[in-house]
Amino acid sequence: MANTSGPGEQTHGGDEKDQDLASARVDPAGSRLTTAQGLRVEHTDDSLRAGERGPTLLEDFHAREKLTHFDHERIPERVVHARGSGAYGYFQPYNDVLAQYTVAEFLRDPARRTPVFVRFSTVAGSRGSADTVRDVRGFATKFYTRQGNYDLVGNNMPVFFIQDGIKFPDFVHAVKPEPDNEMPQAASAHDTFWDFVGMQPESLHMAMWLMSDRALPRSFRMMQGFGVHTFRLVDASGVGTFVKFHWTPRLGTHSLIWDECQRIAGKDPDFLRRDLWNAIASGDYPEWELGVQLVSESDEFAFDFDLLDATKLIPEELVPVQPVGRMVLTRNPQNFFAETEQVAFHTANLVPGIDFTNDPLLQARNFSYLDTQLIRLGGPNFSQLPVNRPIVPVHDNQRDGYAQQCIHLGRAPYHKNSIDAGYPMVSSASEGGYTHYQERVDGHKIRSRSGSFADHHSQATLFWNSMAEWEREHIVAAFHFELGKVDRLEIRERVVAHLDHISRELAERVAPGIGVTVPSGPAPTTHSRTSPALSQEGTVTDIVRGRSVAVLAADGVHGESLRSLTSALSEFGLLVEVLAPHAGPLRAVGGGQASADRAMPTMSSVLYDAVLVADGEESAANLRADGLAVHFVAEAVKHAKAVAAVGAGVEVLRAAPLAGFRFAEPGEDLVSDQGVLTSGSSPDVPPTRFLTAFAGAIAAHRTWTRAVDSIPA
Ligand code: HDD
């Protein structure tokens, strides 16, 4: 039965999880207000009182229930990953290539679509913090499989800050706001974080990722995901194969730039949440390819790093990523709290055919997630919450506890029993029972790190070596910003000394900006290997669908030209919004009507992928006289975006502080200067070449090589 979900109007009833959720949905349509006991309420605006001006009576059970519930509405936020956004969808294997490696049905059967819920998050900030802070992004996927729930709780970076989970509280204490004054919010740019990095050099590789553009995703739809740890696939005969999981976004891996992120944090702190919601609501479903790197057990020691060390990745040039399936997100949640907030992931939620390795970070996680849900979700029954419950029957002999939702029948919730005829019974492996991978373990009981975890620099060097020059510039600028916020000189010096072990060039470029001298003496020995897959340079740059364009216009705009341009851009799959100094109808010349979707003062160039200035002499004159409009285009050029103007609109670019750029003269068809596109054609000539070039520049994401330093925006 179709059912809809508010603004998104997505259809429901499609998959097993959605059908399962149907029993939990409460639709207010046509309903009467009641108390929690179902009693109809006659009046909810005044409390029961003794006389019009008299005291409130204790017997007002409605007011008491309402306030009591309200007093308890907030639950503790997640200790990390507090801010997130989620969506439902499905996963489907492309073929049966994994069938030889694993008994996990959801990975083997190309005919099966497994429902999923995915939650994307930042790590350090509180629930109300901005989306575009510099941070790692969580990428957690719950697969509602027919063998029970499987959770892949990953991040958008393939490595982690620490090697052993016992260090996680230390790490989180360092990155969270400082304890005396609770500053800064959602930022790693402070003394304690960089003190941790300097004192714990295993974090250096991940710190490089954090300083890179990976920490500033343009969209959740445009970032990779990684399971990070080495896991195990296990086949029917119990043979294991090491596996690393990768999610690759169809739209490519694209990032914002730092200056833009900071401005977005003020203009629209919900930028990434809104982007995900709107894309799904408009039917532009985000999609990722699942890939695996497989390593046979006999190759466990074939690498110069340890597969159990989560601060290392397996370079794709050594072990290619094999595509095995795809995930599509098709449905927004209907209630943020019930679904996105209450979803509970756990690395130990496994299905037959997938198992752990002895990675000490993973081992600690397998304790931490269940433990944290107990406090966050108020007791042991959180797995019964609609978003968390599996689509298969649960008979776990677990009983009672806070907020028990089930009415368990039977008299013998224990195994083995004779009173309930032995039910629930256990299952053999062939009946789907989970059997642990049988790994031989023997050794001394010790508290020490394996020597195979000791190299903290080589892969950080690999990362730096693999960056394009524009990526290096962004990394150096990030270090300048972050370390520039560190008060203690000795912490800055210590970090630079570590950077010197990654690359002398890196240390030399970072040091002067933060008042530190480059270490003297010969440069430490490093290597010159690269891994092109680590760079964003080679990502997808030919998909324009799903991007946004601000079209700037004002009274006096050429109506027919505006209409044809916006409709042509919409046909590319772009979200097009006309912005003007005021919202609503615009006075149009040259035929047709015009209207502004939004007033310019409510928006900003940083909220769009591209900007186009419309034709019309009077419109252009109005925009030229408006500092906001001139700033709008200059800022977009500074942020390396696709910026374009047609006809008289070119004059607005000329009025902006964009010295050195060449713009089209009247009559000139198309001038392209570093991704700034102008057309001097008359409005009657459809600027086909111009539009194609503009769409191409938008799909390319940014012109990173554009000279922007001198633009005062
Ligand atoms: Fe974690 C949440 C990912 C290491 C302990 N973690 C959490 C979430 C993600 C990750 C995506 C949010 C899930 C959601 O959306 O609800 N965490 C990772 C990755 C790690 C990692 C990829 C390293 C490879 N985490 C890690 C360690 C520990 C934890 C080493 C503790 C030993 N993580 C937690 C937690 C959280 C959590 C405290 C907070 C909220 C929650 O679990 O449900 O248990």
Short mmCIF file of C-alpha atoms in Angstrom, two decimals, residues 219-488:
data_model
loop_
_atom_site.label_atom_id
_atom_site.label_comp_id
_atom_site.label_asym_id
_atom_site.label_seq_id
_atom_site.Cartn_x
_atom_site.Cartn_y
_atom_site.Cartn_z
CA SER A 219 28.00 16.44 -0.20
CA PHE A 220 27.45 13.16 1.62
CA ARG A 221 26.55 11.96 -1.88
CA MET A 222 30.06 12.81 -3.04
CA MET A 223 32.25 11.10 -0.51
CA GLN A 224 33.78 7.67 -0.28
CA GLY A 225 33.19 5.29 2.60
CA PHE A 226 35.52 2.73 4.10
CA GLY A 227 35.10 -0.10 6.57
CA VAL A 228 38.65 0.85 7.65
CA HIS A 229 39.54 -2.43 9.40
CA THR A 230 40.56 -5.61 7.71
CA PHE A 231 37.60 -7.95 8.15
CA ARG A 232 37.19 -11.58 7.13
CA LEU A 233 34.89 -13.20 4.63
CA VAL A 234 34.26 -16.84 5.46
CA ASP A 235 33.05 -19.53 3.07
CA ALA A 236 30.95 -22.64 3.74
CA SER A 237 33.97 -24.76 4.56
CA GLY A 238 35.26 -22.20 7.08
CA VAL A 239 38.05 -20.78 4.89
CA GLY A 240 38.63 -17.08 5.53
CA THR A 241 39.70 -14.30 3.13
CA PHE A 242 40.80 -10.88 4.40
CA VAL A 243 38.64 -8.06 3.11
CA LYS A 244 38.58 -4.27 3.13
CA PHE A 245 35.26 -2.63 2.21
CA HIS A 246 35.05 0.50 0.04
CA TRP A 247 32.04 2.64 -0.92
CA THR A 248 32.62 4.72 -4.05
CA PRO A 249 30.12 7.49 -4.86
CA ARG A 250 28.68 7.52 -8.39
CA LEU A 251 28.93 11.32 -8.44
CA GLY A 252 32.65 11.29 -7.71
CA THR A 253 34.53 12.35 -4.58
CA HIS A 254 34.30 16.13 -4.36
CA SER A 255 35.13 18.66 -1.70
CA LEU A 256 34.44 22.19 -0.64
CA ILE A 257 37.25 24.57 0.21
CA TRP A 258 37.92 25.72 3.73
CA ASP A 259 36.97 29.36 3.33
CA GLU A 260 33.67 28.28 1.82
CA CYS A 261 33.04 25.77 4.63
CA GLN A 262 33.39 28.43 7.26
CA ARG A 263 30.95 30.73 5.48
CA ILE A 264 28.43 27.94 4.90
CA ALA A 265 28.56 27.13 8.61
CA GLY A 266 26.93 30.52 9.20
CA LYS A 267 24.71 30.74 6.12
CA ASP A 268 23.32 27.22 6.31
CA PRO A 269 24.65 25.00 9.11
CA ASP A 270 22.44 22.20 7.73
CA PHE A 271 24.08 22.35 4.30
CA LEU A 272 24.99 18.65 3.97
CA ARG A 273 21.84 17.44 5.70
CA ARG A 274 19.69 19.58 3.41
CA ASP A 275 21.61 18.45 0.32
CA LEU A 276 20.98 14.78 1.14
CA TRP A 277 17.35 15.33 2.04
CA ASN A 278 16.57 17.41 -1.06
CA ALA A 279 18.33 15.02 -3.42
CA ILE A 280 16.33 12.06 -2.14
CA ALA A 281 13.10 14.03 -1.94
CA SER A 282 13.48 15.10 -5.57
CA GLY A 283 14.13 11.54 -6.74
CA ASP A 284 17.81 12.13 -7.47
CA TYR A 285 18.87 9.09 -5.48
CA PRO A 286 22.44 8.98 -4.17
CA GLU A 287 24.34 5.87 -5.13
CA TRP A 288 27.55 4.14 -4.12
CA GLU A 289 29.38 1.14 -5.48
CA LEU A 290 30.56 -1.41 -2.95
CA GLY A 291 34.07 -2.61 -3.68
CA VAL A 292 36.29 -5.10 -1.91
CA GLN A 293 39.99 -5.62 -1.63
CA LEU A 294 40.53 -9.32 -1.07
CA VAL A 295 43.70 -10.82 0.38
CA SER A 296 44.11 -14.55 0.79
CA GLU A 297 45.18 -15.80 4.19
CA SER A 298 48.46 -17.01 2.74
CA ASP A 299 49.32 -13.38 1.88
CA GLU A 300 48.74 -12.09 5.40
CA PHE A 301 52.40 -11.08 5.73
CA ALA A 302 53.01 -10.05 2.12
CA PHE A 303 52.93 -6.30 2.90
CA ASP A 304 55.33 -3.88 4.58
CA PHE A 305 52.59 -2.99 7.06
CA ASP A 306 50.31 -5.08 9.22
CA LEU A 307 46.79 -5.83 7.96
CA LEU A 308 45.63 -5.53 11.57
CA ASP A 309 46.87 -1.95 11.84
CA ALA A 310 43.98 0.48 11.24
CA THR A 311 46.36 3.38 10.59
CA LYS A 312 47.29 1.69 7.29
CA LEU A 313 45.44 1.20 4.04
CA ILE A 314 46.17 -1.34 1.35
CA PRO A 315 47.27 0.72 -1.66
CA GLU A 316 44.89 0.01 -4.52
CA GLU A 317 47.83 -0.45 -6.84
CA LEU A 318 48.85 -3.49 -4.74
CA VAL A 319 45.37 -4.95 -4.31
CA PRO A 320 42.76 -3.56 -6.70
CA VAL A 321 39.27 -2.73 -5.50
CA GLN A 322 36.79 -5.13 -7.11
CA PRO A 323 33.28 -3.75 -7.59
CA VAL A 324 30.68 -6.14 -6.18
CA GLY A 325 27.42 -4.26 -5.82
CA ARG A 326 25.65 -0.99 -5.39
CA MET A 327 23.72 0.87 -2.75
CA VAL A 328 21.02 3.41 -3.54
CA LEU A 329 19.35 5.68 -0.98
CA THR A 330 15.72 6.16 -1.93
CA ARG A 331 13.77 7.31 1.11
CA ASN A 332 14.11 10.00 3.73
CA PRO A 333 13.15 9.14 7.29
CA GLN A 334 9.75 10.37 8.44
CA ASN A 335 10.78 11.31 11.95
CA PHE A 336 14.32 12.42 12.68
CA PHE A 337 14.33 11.41 16.33
CA ALA A 338 12.65 8.03 15.92
CA GLU A 339 14.87 6.96 13.07
CA THR A 340 18.10 8.92 12.62
CA GLU A 341 18.65 9.69 16.29
CA GLN A 342 17.61 6.33 17.68
CA VAL A 343 19.41 4.17 15.16
CA ALA A 344 22.10 2.18 16.94
CA PHE A 345 25.04 0.72 15.05
CA HIS A 346 27.44 -1.87 16.35
CA THR A 347 30.53 -3.33 14.72
CA ALA A 348 29.66 -6.68 16.30
CA ASN A 349 26.34 -6.94 14.44
CA LEU A 350 27.47 -9.65 12.04
CA VAL A 351 25.87 -12.22 9.77
CA PRO A 352 27.23 -15.66 8.83
CA GLY A 353 30.08 -15.31 6.34
CA ILE A 354 31.61 -12.17 7.86
CA ASP A 355 33.93 -12.14 10.84
CA PHE A 356 36.48 -10.00 12.66
CA THR A 357 40.22 -9.96 12.64
CA ASN A 358 42.38 -9.32 15.70
CA ASP A 359 42.78 -5.63 14.85
CA PRO A 360 42.98 -4.18 18.38
CA LEU A 361 40.95 -1.14 17.37
CA LEU A 362 38.13 -3.31 16.10
CA GLN A 363 38.27 -5.54 19.15
CA ALA A 364 37.69 -2.52 21.39
CA ARG A 365 34.90 -1.24 19.20
CA ASN A 366 33.16 -4.57 19.58
CA PHE A 367 32.81 -3.74 23.27
CA SER A 368 32.12 -0.01 23.04
CA TYR A 369 29.08 0.23 20.77
CA LEU A 370 26.71 -1.98 22.74
CA ASP A 371 27.87 -0.36 25.94
CA THR A 372 27.27 3.18 24.68
CA GLN A 373 23.75 2.35 23.41
CA LEU A 374 22.77 1.19 26.90
CA ILE A 375 23.25 4.66 28.31
CA ARG A 376 22.24 6.60 25.21
CA LEU A 377 19.03 4.72 24.51
CA GLY A 378 18.17 4.01 28.12
CA GLY A 379 18.50 0.30 28.64
CA PRO A 380 18.89 -3.02 26.91
CA ASN A 381 15.81 -3.01 24.68
CA PHE A 382 16.98 -0.50 22.07
CA SER A 383 17.23 -3.27 19.47
CA GLN A 384 13.41 -3.37 19.58
CA LEU A 385 13.12 0.23 18.35
CA PRO A 386 11.54 0.27 14.89
CA VAL A 387 14.64 1.49 13.06
CA ASN A 388 16.84 -1.05 14.81
CA ARG A 389 14.73 -4.17 14.76
CA PRO A 390 15.67 -6.79 12.21
CA ILE A 391 13.24 -7.86 9.49
CA VAL A 392 13.54 -11.47 10.67
CA PRO A 393 11.93 -12.88 13.84
CA VAL A 394 13.84 -12.40 17.10
CA HIS A 395 13.70 -15.10 19.79
CA ASP A 396 16.61 -14.30 22.05
CA ASN A 397 15.38 -15.43 25.47
CA GLN A 398 16.27 -11.92 26.67
CA ARG A 399 13.56 -10.62 28.99
CA ASP A 400 12.25 -7.52 30.78
CA GLY A 401 14.32 -4.33 31.20
CA TYR A 402 13.40 -0.68 30.61
CA ALA A 403 10.83 -0.09 27.89
CA GLN A 404 10.27 -3.71 26.96
CA GLN A 405 8.12 -3.63 23.82
CA CYS A 406 7.33 -7.32 23.42
CA ILE A 407 4.78 -9.47 25.16
CA HIS A 408 6.82 -12.61 25.33
CA LEU A 409 4.80 -15.77 25.51
CA GLY A 410 6.00 -19.10 26.82
CA ARG A 411 7.25 -20.11 30.24
CA ALA A 412 10.81 -21.18 29.66
CA PRO A 413 13.02 -18.34 28.41
CA TYR A 414 16.13 -20.43 28.77
CA HIS A 415 18.02 -22.99 26.81
CA LYS A 416 17.76 -25.95 27.09
CA ASN A 417 14.18 -26.35 28.19
CA SER A 418 11.55 -29.05 28.09
CA ILE A 419 8.60 -26.91 29.20
CA ASP A 420 8.31 -24.93 25.92
CA ALA A 421 9.17 -28.02 23.89
CA GLY A 422 12.78 -26.89 23.55
CA TYR A 423 11.99 -23.64 21.70
CA PRO A 424 13.64 -21.46 20.64
CA MET A 425 16.08 -24.00 19.25
CA VAL A 426 19.66 -23.36 18.16
CA SER A 427 20.62 -23.64 14.48
CA SER A 428 23.49 -25.46 12.85
CA ALA A 429 25.66 -23.63 10.32
CA SER A 430 23.71 -25.23 7.48
CA GLU A 431 20.52 -23.88 9.06
CA GLY A 432 21.99 -20.37 9.19
CA GLY A 433 23.49 -20.49 12.69
CA TYR A 434 26.47 -18.15 13.12
CA THR A 435 29.75 -20.00 13.56
CA HIS A 436 32.88 -18.12 14.49
CA TYR A 437 35.89 -18.32 12.24
CA GLN A 438 38.24 -20.76 13.89
CA GLU A 439 41.52 -19.00 14.29
CA ARG A 440 44.37 -20.49 16.20
CA VAL A 441 45.46 -18.10 18.94
CA ASP A 442 48.22 -18.64 21.42
CA GLY A 443 50.68 -16.30 23.03
CA HIS A 444 51.72 -14.61 26.22
CA LYS A 445 49.33 -12.40 28.08
CA ILE A 446 50.99 -9.02 27.41
CA ARG A 447 50.22 -5.32 27.19
CA SER A 448 52.36 -4.23 24.25
CA ARG A 449 52.09 -3.19 20.60
CA SER A 450 53.36 -5.46 17.83
CA GLY A 451 56.57 -4.29 16.19
CA SER A 452 54.74 -4.61 12.86
CA PHE A 453 52.70 -1.51 13.86
CA ALA A 454 55.77 0.69 14.35
CA ASP A 455 56.03 2.61 11.07
CA HIS A 456 54.01 5.81 11.43
CA HIS A 457 55.40 7.77 8.51
CA SER A 458 55.60 5.76 5.26
CA GLN A 459 51.90 5.85 4.41
CA ALA A 460 51.62 9.49 5.43
CA THR A 461 54.41 10.11 2.92
CA LEU A 462 52.58 8.00 0.33
CA PHE A 463 49.52 10.21 0.83
CA TRP A 464 51.48 13.45 0.47
CA ASN A 465 53.39 12.16 -2.56
CA SER A 466 50.13 11.20 -4.27
CA MET A 467 48.48 14.62 -4.03
CA ALA A 468 48.12 16.98 -6.97
CA GLU A 469 49.70 20.38 -6.41
CA TRP A 470 46.32 22.02 -5.67
CA GLU A 471 45.67 19.35 -3.07
CA ARG A 472 49.05 20.03 -1.50
CA GLU A 473 48.27 23.73 -1.36
CA HIS A 474 45.03 22.97 0.48
CA ILE A 475 46.84 20.68 2.93
CA VAL A 476 49.49 23.29 3.68
CA ALA A 477 46.79 25.95 4.15
CA ALA A 478 44.93 23.60 6.49
CA PHE A 479 48.05 23.10 8.61
CA HIS A 480 48.53 26.86 8.69
CA PHE A 481 44.99 27.38 9.93
CA GLU A 482 44.94 24.51 12.41
CA LEU A 483 48.41 24.92 13.88
CA GLY A 484 47.98 28.67 13.69
CA LYS A 485 45.25 28.28 16.31
CA VAL A 486 47.58 26.36 18.61
CA ASP A 487 48.87 28.65 21.36
CA ARG A 488 51.78 26.58 22.60
#
